[in-house]
GROMACS .gro file of C-alpha atoms in nm:
model
  186
    1MET     CA    1   1.375  -3.074   0.205
    2ASN     CA    2   1.108  -3.258   0.004
    3ASP     CA    3   1.269  -3.598   0.056
    4ALA     CA    4   1.322  -3.531   0.425
    5MET     CA    5   0.956  -3.434   0.480
    6ASN     CA    6   0.839  -3.733   0.272
    7GLU     CA    7   1.046  -3.959   0.497
    8GLN     CA    8   0.913  -3.799   0.809
    9TYR     CA    9   0.556  -3.873   0.699
   10ARG     CA   10   0.664  -4.228   0.615
   11GLN     CA   11   0.796  -4.261   0.970
   12ILE     CA   12   0.466  -4.129   1.107
   13LEU     CA   13   0.282  -4.406   0.920
   14LEU     CA   14   0.522  -4.663   1.064
   15ASN     CA   15   0.480  -4.526   1.417
   16LEU     CA   16   0.105  -4.553   1.376
   17GLY     CA   17   0.146  -4.924   1.300
   18GLU     CA   18   0.068  -4.884   0.932
   19ASN     CA   19   0.252  -5.035   0.639
   20PRO     CA   20   0.366  -4.747   0.411
   21GLU     CA   21   0.428  -5.006   0.136
   22ARG     CA   22   0.065  -5.109   0.103
   23GLU     CA   23  -0.106  -4.993  -0.214
   24GLY     CA   24  -0.321  -4.720  -0.060
   25LEU     CA   25  -0.027  -4.562   0.125
   26LEU     CA   26   0.249  -4.587  -0.136
   27ASP     CA   27   0.232  -4.220  -0.230
   28THR     CA   28   0.084  -4.090   0.095
   29PRO     CA   29   0.409  -3.953   0.242
   30LYS     CA   30   0.474  -3.753  -0.076
   31ARG     CA   31   0.110  -3.630  -0.095
   32ALA     CA   32   0.103  -3.539   0.278
   33ALA     CA   33   0.430  -3.343   0.249
   34LYS     CA   34   0.299  -3.157  -0.055
   35ALA     CA   35  -0.030  -3.082   0.126
   36MET     CA   36   0.157  -2.947   0.433
   37ARG     CA   37   0.376  -2.726   0.224
   38TYR     CA   38   0.065  -2.584   0.061
   39LEU     CA   39  -0.124  -2.542   0.387
   40CYS     CA   40   0.174  -2.351   0.531
   41HIS     CA   41   0.270  -2.145   0.219
   42GLY     CA   42   0.212  -1.821   0.411
   43TYR     CA   43   0.568  -1.852   0.547
   44ALA     CA   44   0.699  -1.799   0.194
   45GLN     CA   45   0.502  -1.474   0.149
   46SER     CA   46   0.558  -1.121   0.273
   47LEU     CA   47   0.322  -0.831   0.328
   48GLU     CA   48   0.501  -0.623   0.061
   49GLU     CA   49   0.466  -0.903  -0.196
   50ILE     CA   50   0.094  -0.945  -0.115
   51VAL     CA   51   0.008  -0.578  -0.130
   52ASN     CA   52   0.222  -0.522  -0.440
   53GLY     CA   53   0.161  -0.144  -0.449
   54ALA     CA   54  -0.225  -0.181  -0.455
   55LEU     CA   55  -0.284   0.133  -0.241
   56PHE     CA   56  -0.496   0.397  -0.408
   57ALA     CA   57  -0.550   0.763  -0.321
   58SER     CA   58  -0.900   0.831  -0.189
   59ASP     CA   59  -1.069   1.105   0.005
   60ASN     CA   60  -1.304   0.847   0.160
   61ASP     CA   61  -1.283   0.856   0.533
   62GLU     CA   62  -1.575   0.624   0.603
   63MET     CA   63  -1.552   0.265   0.720
   64VAL     CA   64  -1.456   0.004   0.468
   65ILE     CA   65  -1.556  -0.351   0.554
   66VAL     CA   66  -1.473  -0.685   0.386
   67ARG     CA   67  -1.696  -0.944   0.545
   68ASP     CA   68  -1.704  -1.327   0.539
   69ILE     CA   69  -1.351  -1.389   0.416
   70GLU     CA   70  -1.309  -1.766   0.425
   71LEU     CA   71  -1.000  -1.883   0.606
   72TYR     CA   72  -0.830  -2.213   0.667
   73SER     CA   73  -0.544  -2.253   0.910
   74LEU     CA   74  -0.369  -2.511   1.122
   75CYS     CA   75  -0.364  -2.498   1.500
   76GLU     CA   76  -0.006  -2.478   1.614
   77HIS     CA   77  -0.074  -2.696   1.914
   78HIS     CA   78  -0.214  -3.004   1.734
   79MET     CA   79  -0.157  -2.922   1.366
   80LEU     CA   80  -0.529  -2.978   1.302
   81PRO     CA   81  -0.734  -2.741   1.091
   82PHE     CA   82  -0.943  -2.455   1.209
   83ILE     CA   83  -1.188  -2.316   0.960
   84GLY     CA   84  -1.386  -1.998   0.960
   85LYS     CA   85  -1.427  -1.650   0.832
   86ALA     CA   86  -1.274  -1.311   0.900
   87HIS     CA   87  -1.444  -0.974   0.896
   88VAL     CA   88  -1.200  -0.687   0.841
   89ALA     CA   89  -1.270  -0.313   0.858
   90TYR     CA   90  -1.061   0.001   0.842
   91ILE     CA   91  -1.114   0.375   0.827
   92PRO     CA   92  -0.903   0.521   0.546
   93THR     CA   93  -0.688   0.830   0.585
   94GLY     CA   94  -0.607   0.926   0.226
   95LYS     CA   95  -0.561   0.580   0.067
   96VAL     CA   96  -0.755   0.262   0.025
   97LEU     CA   97  -0.628  -0.090  -0.018
   98GLY     CA   98  -0.721  -0.300  -0.322
   99LEU     CA   99  -1.016  -0.520  -0.222
  100SER     CA  100  -0.850  -0.858  -0.297
  101LYS     CA  101  -0.548  -0.757  -0.095
  102VAL     CA  102  -0.749  -0.772   0.230
  103ALA     CA  103  -0.838  -1.135   0.158
  104ARG     CA  104  -0.478  -1.212   0.057
  105ILE     CA  105  -0.349  -1.071   0.383
  106VAL     CA  106  -0.594  -1.292   0.574
  107ASP     CA  107  -0.470  -1.594   0.374
  108MET     CA  108  -0.101  -1.516   0.418
  109TYR     CA  109  -0.125  -1.524   0.797
  110ALA     CA  110  -0.380  -1.804   0.805
  111ARG     CA  111  -0.150  -2.028   0.600
  112ARG     CA  112   0.095  -2.053   0.889
  113LEU     CA  113   0.079  -2.259   1.210
  114GLN     CA  114  -0.140  -2.039   1.425
  115ILE     CA  115  -0.360  -1.977   1.716
  116GLN     CA  116  -0.669  -1.776   1.635
  117GLU     CA  117  -0.594  -1.498   1.879
  118ASN     CA  118  -0.256  -1.425   1.715
  119LEU     CA  119  -0.400  -1.454   1.368
  120THR     CA  120  -0.659  -1.188   1.448
  121ARG     CA  121  -0.395  -0.948   1.576
  122GLN     CA  122  -0.157  -1.012   1.284
  123ILE     CA  123  -0.423  -0.930   1.030
  124ALA     CA  124  -0.523  -0.609   1.213
  125GLU     CA  125  -0.164  -0.491   1.251
  126ALA     CA  126  -0.087  -0.566   0.886
  127ILE     CA  127  -0.388  -0.369   0.759
  128GLN     CA  128  -0.286  -0.080   0.995
  129GLN     CA  129   0.075  -0.090   0.877
  130VAL     CA  130  -0.015  -0.095   0.508
  131THR     CA  131  -0.297   0.163   0.508
  132GLY     CA  132  -0.210   0.396   0.797
  133ALA     CA  133  -0.582   0.380   0.874
  134ALA     CA  134  -0.744   0.577   1.156
  135GLY     CA  135  -0.865   0.249   1.290
  136VAL     CA  136  -0.873  -0.122   1.208
  137ALA     CA  137  -1.108  -0.393   1.330
  138VAL     CA  138  -1.086  -0.769   1.280
  139VAL     CA  139  -1.326  -1.031   1.399
  140ILE     CA  140  -1.268  -1.406   1.326
  141GLU     CA  141  -1.527  -1.680   1.380
  142ALA     CA  142  -1.384  -2.029   1.350
  143GLN     CA  143  -1.441  -2.393   1.432
  144HIS     CA  144  -1.138  -2.586   1.558
  145MET     CA  145  -1.092  -2.949   1.470
  146CYS     CA  146  -0.864  -2.991   1.769
  147MET     CA  147  -1.172  -2.929   1.986
  148MET     CA  148  -1.419  -3.110   1.763
  149MET     CA  149  -1.232  -3.431   1.664
  150ARG     CA  150  -1.038  -3.491   1.989
  151GLY     CA  151  -1.033  -3.376   2.347
  152VAL     CA  152  -1.371  -3.252   2.454
  153GLU     CA  153  -1.527  -3.333   2.112
  154LYS     CA  154  -1.769  -3.037   2.101
  155GLN     CA  155  -1.903  -3.043   1.748
  156ASN     CA  156  -2.098  -2.716   1.760
  157SER     CA  157  -1.843  -2.497   1.935
  158GLN     CA  158  -1.716  -2.188   1.769
  159MET     CA  159  -1.449  -1.945   1.872
  160LEU     CA  160  -1.480  -1.569   1.821
  161SER     CA  161  -1.179  -1.339   1.850
  162SER     CA  162  -1.149  -0.969   1.788
  163VAL     CA  163  -0.886  -0.701   1.767
  164MET     CA  164  -0.977  -0.331   1.760
  165LEU     CA  165  -0.714  -0.065   1.685
  166GLY     CA  166  -0.732   0.314   1.676
  167ALA     CA  167  -1.086   0.453   1.627
  168PHE     CA  168  -1.248   0.113   1.676
  169ARG     CA  169  -1.084   0.081   2.017
  170GLU     CA  170  -1.137   0.445   2.119
  171SER     CA  171  -1.496   0.493   2.005
  172CYS     CA  172  -1.778   0.275   2.127
  173THR     CA  173  -1.993   0.416   1.848
  174THR     CA  174  -1.751   0.313   1.570
  175ARG     CA  175  -1.700  -0.031   1.724
  176HIS     CA  176  -2.075  -0.076   1.758
  177GLU     CA  177  -2.136   0.030   1.396
  178PHE     CA  178  -1.882  -0.229   1.276
  179LEU     CA  179  -2.022  -0.511   1.491
  180GLN     CA  180  -2.376  -0.428   1.377
  181LEU     CA  181  -2.274  -0.423   1.010
  182ILE     CA  182  -2.097  -0.760   1.017
  183GLY     CA  183  -2.396  -0.907   1.195
  184LYS     CA  184  -2.644  -0.804   0.925
  185GLY     CA  185  -2.803  -1.080   0.723
  186ARG     CA  186  -2.738  -1.348   0.984
   0.00000   0.00000   0.00000
């Protein structure tokens, strides 16, 4: 697979009118293939592997929020980056998830070819599945290079997406509290 992907990047260089034999491009196909494998390493991960048993008994039933989780993904339409942050909340029902696992779940899904709307839902559903929470909320704010570097070229545009499950969907008060808390300090 490594050699095939390297050759495909070499062909891209040729199709662009470049000379893949010139000094600056000699190792570019290999580097580009390695970078793409890294940027998409979420395909090689599973939710079970990420969580790795890091669920802990707790009688806390108040909202837990992990805010400003950096994320880097690739748009599945143009394979250009989108970069932003995720805000994830859940209401525990007897167990809490290890803090770093929330960020790792975000990364696992972000490191796949994506659209932001699906990424937001995948994160929410994964947190729900793992914790059995009374509710899960995810908001993602991101800038998309496919909109900034090409097409309409809007440098200051930002996309917001949200998914609310359980108590966050059913209760305006719970949803409002979450949105207010992630907005603090801005």
